[in-house]
Amino acid sequence: MTSLDQRLTAAVTTTPPPAETLERTAPDMTARRLLSRGQVVTGSVVAGGLGALLILRWAFGLGPSALWWGRAVIATVTAIYVAVLVFRTAVLVGGWRSKVIEFGAATVRGLADDTLPVYTVLVPLYREAKVLPRLLERLRLLDYPRDRLQILLLVEEDDAETRTAMPELEPPFEVVLIPPSHPRTKPKACNVGLARARGEFVVIYDAEDRPDRDQLRKAILAFRGLPDRVVCVQAELQYWNPWTNWLTRCFAAEYAANFSLMLRGLDRHRLAIPLGGTSNHFHTGALRALGGWDPYNVTEDADLGIRIARRGWDVRMMLSVTEEEANSRLGNWIRQRSRWIKGYIQTWLVHTRHPVLLWRQLGTRRTVAFHLTMGFSTLTTLVNPFFWALTLIYVCSGTRYVAALFPAVPLYFGTATLVAGNLLMIYCMMAGCLERGLFRAVRAMLTIPLYWALMSVAAYKAVFQLLRPSRRHFWELTDHGLVEDDATATHVARRDPSRRWWRCVGAAIRRPGSRTSG
């Protein structure tokens, strides 16, 4: 046995198994079960009632017809569409005018090393030998005193690929083996790391991340200037390779709209923020009080953001950037996106197990926002193909085949909603591009409906996996290091508060071939 294996084995034997903490303290808050007993009973009663009404109609001619129910479903889904569109637009507009936490270089440099607390960095790894050397180099560049920094590399015990590539490391690096047990997920590994964390604060980074060197210092400044109820600060995520192909352009634009506008809008209105999967900075004590991450939820970050809000605590957005690698291959993108959507559905189902309690903890405004963000947005992704097909039938054959389901008023209202909604979302994606300086990606947003079609494919894959118990908690691994040469990447413009997107429109028009600004 090598010295590295000996150290890794020692790490395992000295690590208590914390992955079940949330399950022991709040079993109804984990996604181990797809549905709670109350949800199963409620769903059965509703399905049984609808079935009984249909049987009465078929046998005795009593009650609403099947056509009436079809129209009711379409009207309900259309209303949800409108609600989601109005909500997203309002939040995105709020994001344009939001103030984010930011610190100048002089303020960051003025933070004395001897005043800094111990900081723990958790880096979950699985089959990441390809990007490991660059990851270690970037982590070494973090501007933080080495004697106050703990970097835990969380490696699966049976991951021979990453273990073989792991060099001998000096402090502040520590390698921690994760025992092979169900579920095999990133949050389970993070819980093991949390049990070993010595820092007063803790942050998560992924294998391909490129955080700002001074991000930890900025997080400390943010926590010191915020009320105690703020237990998490979320840095912004960007992609460093938006120009690899059409897919990465759309992906980068989506991230721009989400982190530069959507999450800032949620922050401005003090709504529950579904965290990003990386660069979340936490008070370690608060994170432990919450039970850590749900090891059964494959978007543990979004779930944790909702649990923070339900506890009465807050998350704030911070102006510090972590760059990631945008998925440039379709199969890899589908795997990642299906996991995200599966986790969003898990999160929505978990937090609606006790709807009255959810409403009491979040209040009316934040409860409605939660449903529009986590549940109804996913529903629209699932029903998009159905409405696109109906629209295509209407365009090709008129009202001949859709008149029964769509009387005149609902038909034209639904068509107007579909067209206006798509145009509005395209506009918002363009605004996100301009906010980030992704000028060359603006024109690609005219094809963004194709990207949404791919999202629907991923959404149905997510649903099928949820319905299969063996795949319910399966972690779809995302391959990193697909873009080898940094020359194919272009540094994305960092946000300048004095340059809002509407001031950049002229520049985008005058310089359509420019790469980025700033």
Short mmCIF file of C-alpha atoms in Angstrom, two decimals:
data_model
loop_
_atom_site.label_atom_id
_atom_site.label_comp_id
_atom_site.label_asym_id
_atom_site.label_seq_id
_atom_site.Cartn_x
_atom_site.Cartn_y
_atom_site.Cartn_z
CA MET A 1 0.00 0.00 0.00
CA THR A 2 1.40 3.40 -0.99
CA SER A 3 1.75 6.27 1.44
CA LEU A 4 -1.04 8.10 -0.35
CA ASP A 5 -3.37 5.10 0.01
CA GLN A 6 -2.47 4.87 3.69
CA ARG A 7 -3.35 8.52 4.24
CA LEU A 8 -6.60 8.11 2.31
CA THR A 9 -7.57 5.03 4.27
CA ALA A 10 -6.87 6.86 7.51
CA ALA A 11 -9.13 9.66 6.36
CA VAL A 12 -11.98 7.22 5.85
CA THR A 13 -11.60 5.49 9.19
CA THR A 14 -11.52 8.78 11.10
CA THR A 15 -14.53 10.28 9.32
CA PRO A 16 -17.92 9.80 11.00
CA PRO A 17 -20.74 8.92 8.59
CA PRO A 18 -22.80 12.14 8.48
CA ALA A 19 -24.81 11.51 5.31
CA GLU A 20 -27.93 10.46 7.21
CA THR A 21 -28.06 13.56 9.45
CA LEU A 22 -30.94 15.22 7.63
CA GLU A 23 -32.79 11.95 7.35
CA ARG A 24 -32.56 11.43 11.11
CA THR A 25 -33.50 14.97 12.11
CA ALA A 26 -36.11 15.77 9.42
CA PRO A 27 -37.02 12.64 7.42
CA ASP A 28 -39.82 14.44 5.57
CA MET A 29 -37.25 16.90 4.18
CA THR A 30 -35.28 14.31 2.21
CA ALA A 31 -35.93 13.01 -1.29
CA ARG A 32 -35.33 9.39 -0.32
CA ARG A 33 -38.99 8.72 -1.08
CA LEU A 34 -40.51 10.20 -4.21
CA LEU A 35 -43.86 10.90 -2.53
CA SER A 36 -44.91 11.09 1.08
CA ARG A 37 -47.84 9.08 2.40
CA GLY A 38 -49.99 12.21 2.40
CA GLN A 39 -49.11 12.95 -1.24
CA VAL A 40 -49.93 9.37 -2.26
CA VAL A 41 -53.30 9.52 -0.47
CA THR A 42 -54.14 12.94 -1.92
CA GLY A 43 -53.16 11.88 -5.42
CA SER A 44 -55.16 8.67 -5.13
CA VAL A 45 -58.27 10.52 -3.92
CA VAL A 46 -58.05 13.07 -6.74
CA ALA A 47 -57.43 10.39 -9.39
CA GLY A 48 -60.25 8.25 -7.98
CA GLY A 49 -62.65 11.18 -7.97
CA LEU A 50 -61.86 12.09 -11.57
CA GLY A 51 -62.21 8.45 -12.59
CA ALA A 52 -65.58 8.21 -10.88
CA LEU A 53 -66.84 11.32 -12.68
CA LEU A 54 -65.74 9.95 -16.04
CA ILE A 55 -67.46 6.62 -15.33
CA LEU A 56 -70.66 8.44 -14.36
CA ARG A 57 -70.50 10.37 -17.61
CA TRP A 58 -69.86 7.25 -19.69
CA ALA A 59 -72.46 5.05 -17.96
CA PHE A 60 -75.26 7.48 -17.12
CA GLY A 61 -74.48 10.69 -18.99
CA LEU A 62 -74.01 12.57 -15.72
CA GLY A 63 -71.34 15.17 -15.04
CA PRO A 64 -68.85 16.94 -17.31
CA SER A 65 -67.80 15.29 -20.55
CA ALA A 66 -64.24 14.20 -21.39
CA LEU A 67 -64.08 17.11 -23.84
CA TRP A 68 -64.93 19.52 -21.01
CA TRP A 69 -62.12 18.07 -18.93
CA GLY A 70 -59.72 18.41 -21.85
CA ARG A 71 -60.61 22.07 -22.26
CA ALA A 72 -60.25 22.61 -18.50
CA VAL A 73 -56.76 21.10 -18.51
CA ILE A 74 -55.66 23.24 -21.45
CA ALA A 75 -57.10 26.38 -19.83
CA THR A 76 -55.32 25.57 -16.55
CA VAL A 77 -51.97 24.95 -18.25
CA THR A 78 -52.37 28.17 -20.26
CA ALA A 79 -53.01 30.09 -17.04
CA ILE A 80 -49.86 28.53 -15.54
CA TYR A 81 -47.91 29.59 -18.64
CA VAL A 82 -49.08 33.16 -18.22
CA ALA A 83 -48.27 33.16 -14.50
CA VAL A 84 -44.74 31.81 -15.10
CA LEU A 85 -44.09 34.32 -17.88
CA VAL A 86 -45.31 37.28 -15.83
CA PHE A 87 -43.32 36.13 -12.80
CA ARG A 88 -40.07 35.54 -14.69
CA THR A 89 -40.38 38.85 -16.50
CA ALA A 90 -41.01 40.76 -13.28
CA VAL A 91 -38.06 39.08 -11.55
CA LEU A 92 -35.72 39.63 -14.50
CA VAL A 93 -36.68 43.31 -14.69
CA GLY A 94 -36.03 43.52 -10.95
CA GLY A 95 -32.62 41.98 -11.58
CA TRP A 96 -31.72 44.81 -13.96
CA ARG A 97 -32.18 47.34 -11.17
CA SER A 98 -30.83 45.27 -8.31
CA LYS A 99 -27.85 46.13 -6.15
CA VAL A 100 -25.38 43.34 -5.57
CA ILE A 101 -22.75 43.00 -2.88
CA GLU A 102 -19.44 44.12 -4.32
CA PHE A 103 -16.07 45.23 -3.01
CA GLY A 104 -13.27 47.20 -4.62
CA ALA A 105 -9.73 45.91 -4.87
CA ALA A 106 -8.51 48.35 -2.19
CA THR A 107 -11.12 47.11 0.29
CA VAL A 108 -10.17 43.50 -0.33
CA ARG A 109 -6.44 44.24 0.00
CA GLY A 110 -7.11 46.06 3.25
CA LEU A 111 -8.33 42.86 4.89
CA ALA A 112 -5.48 41.83 7.21
CA ASP A 113 -4.49 38.15 7.14
CA ASP A 114 -4.43 37.86 10.93
CA THR A 115 -8.12 38.85 11.10
CA LEU A 116 -9.30 36.10 8.76
CA PRO A 117 -11.07 32.99 10.10
CA VAL A 118 -10.35 29.43 9.00
CA TYR A 119 -12.03 28.68 5.66
CA THR A 120 -12.86 25.19 4.35
CA VAL A 121 -13.10 24.48 0.63
CA LEU A 122 -14.96 21.30 -0.36
CA VAL A 123 -14.17 19.87 -3.81
CA PRO A 124 -16.12 16.70 -4.68
CA LEU A 125 -14.37 14.66 -7.38
CA TYR A 126 -15.36 11.61 -9.39
CA ARG A 127 -13.46 10.49 -12.49
CA GLU A 128 -11.81 13.88 -12.80
CA ALA A 129 -8.22 12.82 -13.57
CA LYS A 130 -8.29 14.81 -16.81
CA VAL A 131 -8.90 18.18 -15.13
CA LEU A 132 -7.18 17.45 -11.81
CA PRO A 133 -3.83 19.18 -12.55
CA ARG A 134 -5.52 22.43 -13.59
CA LEU A 135 -7.89 22.24 -10.63
CA LEU A 136 -5.02 21.95 -8.14
CA GLU A 137 -3.23 24.85 -9.81
CA ARG A 138 -6.28 27.11 -9.54
CA LEU A 139 -6.89 26.18 -5.91
CA ARG A 140 -3.26 27.02 -5.09
CA LEU A 141 -3.86 30.49 -6.53
CA LEU A 142 -6.61 31.33 -4.01
CA ASP A 143 -5.59 34.47 -2.15
CA TYR A 144 -6.01 33.28 1.42
CA PRO A 145 -3.47 32.51 4.20
CA ARG A 146 -2.40 28.88 3.98
CA ASP A 147 -2.49 28.38 7.73
CA ARG A 148 -6.17 29.45 7.73
CA LEU A 149 -7.24 27.43 4.71
CA GLN A 150 -8.44 23.82 4.52
CA ILE A 151 -9.03 22.32 1.08
CA LEU A 152 -10.75 18.93 1.19
CA LEU A 153 -10.60 16.90 -2.02
CA LEU A 154 -13.50 14.45 -1.72
CA VAL A 155 -12.68 11.33 -3.75
CA GLU A 156 -14.80 8.20 -4.06
CA GLU A 157 -12.98 5.22 -2.59
CA ASP A 158 -13.45 3.11 -5.74
CA ASP A 159 -12.46 5.93 -8.11
CA ALA A 160 -9.14 4.43 -9.19
CA GLU A 161 -8.80 6.95 -12.02
CA THR A 162 -8.73 10.02 -9.79
CA ARG A 163 -6.79 8.33 -6.99
CA THR A 164 -4.05 7.27 -9.41
CA ALA A 165 -3.76 10.79 -10.81
CA MET A 166 -3.65 12.40 -7.36
CA PRO A 167 -0.14 13.68 -6.55
CA GLU A 168 1.41 13.95 -3.10
CA LEU A 169 -0.05 17.11 -1.61
CA GLU A 170 1.00 19.47 1.13
CA PRO A 171 -1.32 21.43 3.42
CA PRO A 172 -3.79 23.06 3.04
CA PHE A 173 -4.81 20.13 0.82
CA GLU A 174 -6.35 17.04 2.37
CA VAL A 175 -7.68 14.04 0.45
CA VAL A 176 -10.76 12.39 1.92
CA LEU A 177 -12.08 9.06 0.65
CA ILE A 178 -15.85 8.63 0.40
CA PRO A 179 -16.95 5.08 1.29
CA PRO A 180 -18.98 3.43 -1.50
CA SER A 181 -22.57 3.36 -0.32
CA HIS A 182 -25.99 4.35 -1.56
CA PRO A 183 -26.70 6.97 -2.75
CA ARG A 184 -23.64 7.69 -4.91
CA THR A 185 -24.17 11.45 -5.09
CA LYS A 186 -22.25 14.69 -4.75
CA PRO A 187 -24.23 15.85 -1.65
CA LYS A 188 -23.34 12.65 0.19
CA ALA A 189 -19.66 13.37 -0.46
CA CYS A 190 -20.10 16.98 0.68
CA ASN A 191 -21.67 15.79 3.93
CA VAL A 192 -18.61 13.65 4.61
CA GLY A 193 -16.45 16.71 3.96
CA LEU A 194 -18.66 18.86 6.20
CA ALA A 195 -18.04 16.46 9.08
CA ARG A 196 -14.29 17.09 8.71
CA ALA A 197 -14.52 20.82 8.10
CA ARG A 198 -12.56 22.98 10.57
CA GLY A 199 -13.47 26.30 9.01
CA GLU A 200 -15.90 28.86 10.35
CA PHE A 201 -17.00 29.19 6.74
CA VAL A 202 -17.24 26.61 3.97
CA VAL A 203 -17.55 26.82 0.18
CA ILE A 204 -18.15 24.28 -2.59
CA TYR A 205 -16.19 24.21 -5.84
CA ASP A 206 -16.51 21.76 -8.72
CA ALA A 207 -13.64 20.15 -10.57
CA GLU A 208 -13.72 22.52 -13.56
CA ASP A 209 -14.24 25.73 -11.57
CA ARG A 210 -12.08 28.83 -11.93
CA PRO A 211 -13.01 31.04 -8.96
CA ASP A 212 -11.75 34.60 -8.60
CA ARG A 213 -8.57 34.51 -6.56
CA ASP A 214 -9.99 36.87 -3.93
CA GLN A 215 -13.43 35.26 -3.71
CA LEU A 216 -12.93 33.91 -0.17
CA ARG A 217 -11.87 37.33 1.09
CA LYS A 218 -14.90 38.94 -0.55
CA ALA A 219 -17.17 36.38 1.08
CA ILE A 220 -15.69 37.23 4.50
CA LEU A 221 -16.30 40.94 3.88
CA ALA A 222 -19.85 40.17 2.77
CA PHE A 223 -20.66 38.12 5.86
CA ARG A 224 -19.18 40.78 8.16
CA GLY A 225 -21.37 43.46 6.63
CA LEU A 226 -24.61 41.47 6.56
CA PRO A 227 -27.11 40.59 9.29
CA ASP A 228 -26.68 37.29 11.12
CA ARG A 229 -29.72 35.84 9.36
CA VAL A 230 -27.70 35.77 6.10
CA VAL A 231 -26.08 32.34 6.26
CA CYS A 232 -25.11 31.91 2.60
CA VAL A 233 -23.55 34.12 -0.05
CA GLN A 234 -23.79 32.95 -3.67
CA ALA A 235 -21.10 34.03 -6.13
CA GLU A 236 -21.94 34.38 -9.80
CA LEU A 237 -21.25 31.60 -12.28
CA GLN A 238 -20.11 32.17 -15.83
CA TYR A 239 -18.88 29.96 -18.65
CA TRP A 240 -15.37 30.52 -19.95
CA ASN A 241 -16.01 28.82 -23.33
CA PRO A 242 -19.19 30.42 -24.72
CA TRP A 243 -17.88 30.38 -28.29
CA THR A 244 -17.15 26.66 -28.68
CA ASN A 245 -20.39 25.98 -30.60
CA TRP A 246 -24.09 26.84 -30.76
CA LEU A 247 -24.87 24.77 -27.67
CA THR A 248 -22.36 26.61 -25.51
CA ARG A 249 -23.65 29.97 -26.77
CA CYS A 250 -27.16 29.08 -25.64
CA PHE A 251 -25.90 27.60 -22.37
CA ALA A 252 -23.82 30.70 -21.61
CA ALA A 253 -26.79 32.95 -22.41
CA GLU A 254 -29.01 30.92 -20.09
CA TYR A 255 -26.46 31.24 -17.28
CA ALA A 256 -26.18 34.96 -17.95
CA ALA A 257 -29.93 35.45 -17.68
CA ASN A 258 -30.06 33.28 -14.56
CA PHE A 259 -27.13 34.58 -12.51
CA SER A 260 -26.94 38.15 -13.82
CA LEU A 261 -30.67 38.81 -13.77
CA MET A 262 -32.95 36.08 -12.37
CA LEU A 263 -31.14 35.32 -9.10
CA ARG A 264 -30.42 39.00 -8.54
CA GLY A 265 -34.12 39.69 -8.98
CA LEU A 266 -35.00 37.01 -6.43
CA ASP A 267 -32.40 38.55 -4.12
CA ARG A 268 -33.82 42.05 -4.59
CA HIS A 269 -37.35 40.91 -3.73
CA ARG A 270 -36.07 38.70 -0.89
CA LEU A 271 -37.55 35.55 -2.38
CA ALA A 272 -36.17 32.05 -1.82
CA ILE A 273 -33.06 31.56 -3.98
CA PRO A 274 -32.35 28.10 -5.44
CA LEU A 275 -28.58 28.03 -5.08
CA GLY A 276 -26.17 27.24 -7.89
CA GLY A 277 -24.26 23.99 -7.62
CA THR A 278 -20.97 25.67 -6.80
CA SER A 279 -19.47 28.77 -5.18
CA ASN A 280 -22.00 28.79 -2.33
CA HIS A 281 -20.33 30.24 0.77
CA PHE A 282 -21.88 29.17 4.09
CA HIS A 283 -21.62 29.77 7.79
CA THR A 284 -20.48 26.28 8.76
CA GLY A 285 -22.51 26.25 11.98
CA ALA A 286 -25.71 27.21 10.14
CA LEU A 287 -25.09 24.58 7.48
CA ARG A 288 -24.70 21.90 10.15
CA ALA A 289 -27.83 23.15 11.92
CA LEU A 290 -29.72 22.61 8.65
CA GLY A 291 -28.50 19.01 8.52
CA GLY A 292 -26.13 19.60 5.64
CA TRP A 293 -27.15 18.55 2.15
CA ASP A 294 -29.84 16.04 1.25
CA PRO A 295 -27.83 13.08 -0.10
CA TYR A 296 -30.84 11.82 -2.07
CA ASN A 297 -31.53 15.07 -3.94
CA VAL A 298 -29.62 15.43 -7.21
CA THR A 299 -29.96 19.24 -7.10
CA GLU A 300 -28.95 19.53 -3.48
CA ASP A 301 -28.07 23.19 -3.98
CA ALA A 302 -31.59 24.29 -4.96
CA ASP A 303 -33.09 22.25 -2.12
CA LEU A 304 -30.73 23.80 0.41
CA GLY A 305 -31.65 27.31 -0.73
CA ILE A 306 -35.32 26.56 -0.04
CA ARG A 307 -34.55 25.03 3.36
CA ILE A 308 -32.57 28.15 4.29
CA ALA A 309 -35.60 30.30 3.45
CA ARG A 310 -37.94 28.05 5.42
CA ARG A 311 -35.70 28.38 8.48
CA GLY A 312 -36.13 32.17 8.27
CA TRP A 313 -32.56 32.77 7.07
CA ASP A 314 -31.39 34.54 3.93
CA VAL A 315 -29.14 34.07 0.91
CA ARG A 316 -27.52 37.05 -0.81
CA MET A 317 -25.82 37.41 -4.19
CA MET A 318 -22.20 38.58 -4.32
CA LEU A 319 -20.29 40.09 -7.24
CA SER A 320 -17.45 37.61 -7.57
CA VAL A 321 -17.21 35.26 -10.51
CA THR A 322 -16.49 31.56 -10.79
CA GLU A 323 -15.96 30.41 -14.34
CA GLU A 324 -17.03 26.93 -15.44
CA GLU A 325 -16.85 24.86 -18.60
CA ALA A 326 -20.03 24.93 -20.67
CA ASN A 327 -21.14 21.57 -22.00
CA SER A 328 -20.22 21.41 -25.68
CA ARG A 329 -21.53 17.91 -26.45
CA LEU A 330 -25.23 17.18 -26.76
CA GLY A 331 -25.28 13.84 -24.91
CA ASN A 332 -23.30 15.30 -22.02
CA TRP A 333 -25.64 18.30 -21.92
CA ILE A 334 -28.75 16.08 -21.87
CA ARG A 335 -27.35 14.05 -18.97
CA GLN A 336 -26.57 17.16 -16.95
CA ARG A 337 -29.86 18.92 -17.71
CA SER A 338 -31.98 15.83 -16.99
CA ARG A 339 -30.30 15.61 -13.57
CA TRP A 340 -31.05 19.28 -12.87
CA ILE A 341 -34.71 18.91 -13.85
CA LYS A 342 -35.02 15.67 -11.88
CA GLY A 343 -33.64 17.46 -8.83
CA TYR A 344 -36.02 20.40 -9.29
CA ILE A 345 -38.95 17.99 -9.34
CA GLN A 346 -37.58 16.23 -6.25
CA THR A 347 -37.22 19.56 -4.46
CA TRP A 348 -40.74 20.67 -5.37
CA LEU A 349 -42.25 17.37 -4.22
CA VAL A 350 -40.29 17.39 -0.95
CA HIS A 351 -41.31 20.91 0.02
CA THR A 352 -44.99 20.43 -0.89
CA ARG A 353 -45.44 17.44 1.43
CA HIS A 354 -46.86 19.79 4.05
CA PRO A 355 -48.20 22.76 2.05
CA VAL A 356 -49.73 24.57 5.01
CA LEU A 357 -46.46 24.40 6.94
CA LEU A 358 -44.60 25.62 3.84
CA TRP A 359 -46.96 28.60 3.60
CA ARG A 360 -46.54 29.43 7.30
CA GLN A 361 -42.75 29.32 7.05
CA LEU A 362 -42.37 31.20 3.76
CA GLY A 363 -45.44 33.42 3.69
CA THR A 364 -47.81 33.85 0.76
CA ARG A 365 -45.50 35.83 -1.55
CA ARG A 366 -42.50 33.54 -1.23
CA THR A 367 -44.65 30.39 -1.38
CA VAL A 368 -46.16 31.48 -4.70
CA ALA A 369 -42.67 32.36 -5.98
CA PHE A 370 -41.40 28.93 -4.93
CA HIS A 371 -44.09 27.14 -6.94
CA LEU A 372 -43.50 29.34 -9.98
CA THR A 373 -39.74 28.80 -9.79
CA MET A 374 -39.46 25.11 -8.93
CA GLY A 375 -42.68 23.39 -9.94
CA PHE A 376 -44.64 25.24 -12.59
CA SER A 377 -41.57 26.19 -14.66
CA THR A 378 -40.73 22.49 -14.93
CA LEU A 379 -44.34 21.72 -15.89
CA THR A 380 -44.16 24.17 -18.79
CA THR A 381 -41.01 22.42 -20.04
CA LEU A 382 -42.89 19.10 -20.06
CA VAL A 383 -45.99 20.36 -21.87
CA ASN A 384 -44.15 22.53 -24.42
CA PRO A 385 -44.00 19.76 -27.08
CA PHE A 386 -47.76 19.21 -26.80
CA PHE A 387 -48.55 22.89 -27.38
CA TRP A 388 -45.98 23.17 -30.16
CA ALA A 389 -47.64 20.21 -31.88
CA LEU A 390 -51.09 21.78 -31.55
CA THR A 391 -49.74 25.04 -32.95
CA LEU A 392 -48.21 23.21 -35.90
CA ILE A 393 -51.50 21.42 -36.57
CA TYR A 394 -53.34 24.75 -36.44
CA VAL A 395 -50.88 26.38 -38.86
CA CYS A 396 -51.08 23.47 -41.31
CA SER A 397 -54.80 22.66 -41.20
CA GLY A 398 -56.55 25.57 -39.51
CA THR A 399 -59.07 24.92 -36.77
CA ARG A 400 -60.35 21.67 -38.25
CA TYR A 401 -58.60 19.37 -35.76
CA VAL A 402 -58.17 21.67 -32.77
CA ALA A 403 -61.54 23.41 -32.67
CA ALA A 404 -62.98 20.89 -30.23
CA LEU A 405 -60.28 21.50 -27.62
CA PHE A 406 -59.87 25.18 -28.42
CA PRO A 407 -62.99 27.32 -28.76
CA ALA A 408 -62.34 30.65 -30.43
CA VAL A 409 -61.44 32.73 -27.37
CA PRO A 410 -59.11 30.18 -25.70
CA LEU A 411 -57.53 29.40 -29.09
CA TYR A 412 -56.53 32.96 -29.88
CA PHE A 413 -55.60 33.73 -26.29
CA GLY A 414 -53.43 30.63 -26.11
CA THR A 415 -51.79 31.38 -29.46
CA ALA A 416 -51.06 34.94 -28.40
CA THR A 417 -49.62 33.67 -25.11
CA LEU A 418 -47.37 31.20 -26.93
CA VAL A 419 -46.05 33.74 -29.42
CA ALA A 420 -45.70 36.61 -26.94
CA GLY A 421 -44.18 34.35 -24.31
CA ASN A 422 -41.54 32.98 -26.65
CA LEU A 423 -40.65 36.46 -27.89
CA LEU A 424 -40.47 37.73 -24.32
CA MET A 425 -38.17 34.91 -23.22
CA ILE A 426 -35.96 35.45 -26.29
CA TYR A 427 -35.75 39.11 -25.33
CA CYS A 428 -34.80 38.22 -21.76
CA MET A 429 -32.09 35.86 -22.96
CA MET A 430 -30.75 38.63 -25.20
CA ALA A 431 -30.76 40.99 -22.24
CA GLY A 432 -28.75 38.46 -20.26
CA CYS A 433 -26.21 38.27 -23.07
CA LEU A 434 -25.87 42.05 -23.15
CA GLU A 435 -25.56 42.21 -19.37
CA ARG A 436 -22.61 39.80 -19.57
CA GLY A 437 -21.07 41.27 -22.73
CA LEU A 438 -21.87 38.18 -24.81
CA PHE A 439 -22.63 40.30 -27.85
CA ARG A 440 -21.94 37.62 -30.45
CA ALA A 441 -24.45 35.31 -28.74
CA VAL A 442 -27.34 37.79 -29.10
CA ARG A 443 -28.16 36.73 -32.66
CA ALA A 444 -28.05 33.06 -31.68
CA MET A 445 -30.97 33.71 -29.33
CA LEU A 446 -33.27 33.80 -32.35
CA THR A 447 -32.80 30.02 -32.45
CA ILE A 448 -33.28 29.52 -28.70
CA PRO A 449 -36.62 27.64 -29.17
CA LEU A 450 -34.50 24.73 -30.46
CA TYR A 451 -32.61 24.84 -27.17
CA TRP A 452 -35.92 24.73 -25.29
CA ALA A 453 -36.90 21.66 -27.30
CA LEU A 454 -33.73 19.96 -26.03
CA MET A 455 -34.76 20.94 -22.52
CA SER A 456 -38.08 19.14 -23.03
CA VAL A 457 -36.19 16.01 -24.10
CA ALA A 458 -34.14 16.22 -20.91
CA ALA A 459 -37.28 16.83 -18.85
CA TYR A 460 -38.94 13.63 -20.06
CA LYS A 461 -35.77 11.69 -19.38
CA ALA A 462 -35.83 13.11 -15.83
CA VAL A 463 -39.45 12.01 -15.32
CA PHE A 464 -38.74 8.50 -16.59
CA GLN A 465 -35.80 8.21 -14.18
CA LEU A 466 -37.93 9.40 -11.26
CA LEU A 467 -40.50 6.71 -12.03
CA ARG A 468 -37.80 4.02 -11.89
CA PRO A 469 -36.68 3.44 -8.28
CA SER A 470 -33.27 2.17 -9.43
CA ARG A 471 -32.60 5.47 -11.29
CA ARG A 472 -34.38 7.86 -8.94
CA HIS A 473 -31.23 8.96 -7.10
CA PHE A 474 -28.81 8.17 -9.91
CA TRP A 475 -26.26 10.93 -10.42
CA GLU A 476 -25.78 11.61 -14.14
CA LEU A 477 -22.05 12.30 -14.34
CA THR A 478 -20.98 15.35 -16.36
CA ASP A 479 -17.75 14.91 -18.30
CA HIS A 480 -15.33 17.82 -17.92
CA GLY A 481 -12.27 18.80 -19.92
CA LEU A 482 -14.05 18.53 -23.27
CA VAL A 483 -12.56 21.83 -24.45
CA GLU A 484 -8.83 21.26 -24.34
CA ASP A 485 -7.39 24.49 -25.67
CA ASP A 486 -8.02 27.72 -23.77
CA ALA A 487 -7.52 29.51 -27.07
CA THR A 488 -11.06 28.42 -28.00
CA ALA A 489 -12.37 30.21 -24.93
CA THR A 490 -12.93 33.89 -24.53
CA HIS A 491 -12.91 35.70 -21.23
CA VAL A 492 -16.43 36.86 -20.47
CA ALA A 493 -16.95 40.47 -19.54
CA ARG A 494 -17.19 41.13 -15.83
CA ARG A 495 -20.06 43.27 -14.69
CA ASP A 496 -19.40 46.98 -14.47
CA PRO A 497 -22.15 48.66 -12.42
CA SER A 498 -21.89 51.80 -14.54
CA ARG A 499 -22.62 49.91 -17.75
CA ARG A 500 -26.10 48.42 -17.78
CA TRP A 501 -27.21 46.32 -20.70
CA TRP A 502 -29.24 49.08 -22.33
CA ARG A 503 -26.06 51.18 -22.58
CA CYS A 504 -24.39 48.28 -24.36
CA VAL A 505 -27.04 47.89 -27.08
CA GLY A 506 -25.40 50.51 -29.26
CA ALA A 507 -22.04 48.83 -28.92
CA ALA A 508 -23.55 45.48 -29.83
CA ILE A 509 -25.12 46.96 -32.97
CA ARG A 510 -22.02 48.92 -33.97
CA ARG A 511 -19.66 45.99 -33.38
CA PRO A 512 -21.58 42.83 -34.31
CA GLY A 513 -18.35 40.88 -34.76
CA SER A 514 -16.79 41.84 -31.43
CA ARG A 515 -16.11 39.06 -28.94
CA THR A 516 -16.63 40.62 -25.53
CA SER A 517 -16.23 43.92 -23.83
CA GLY A 518 -14.39 44.92 -20.71
#
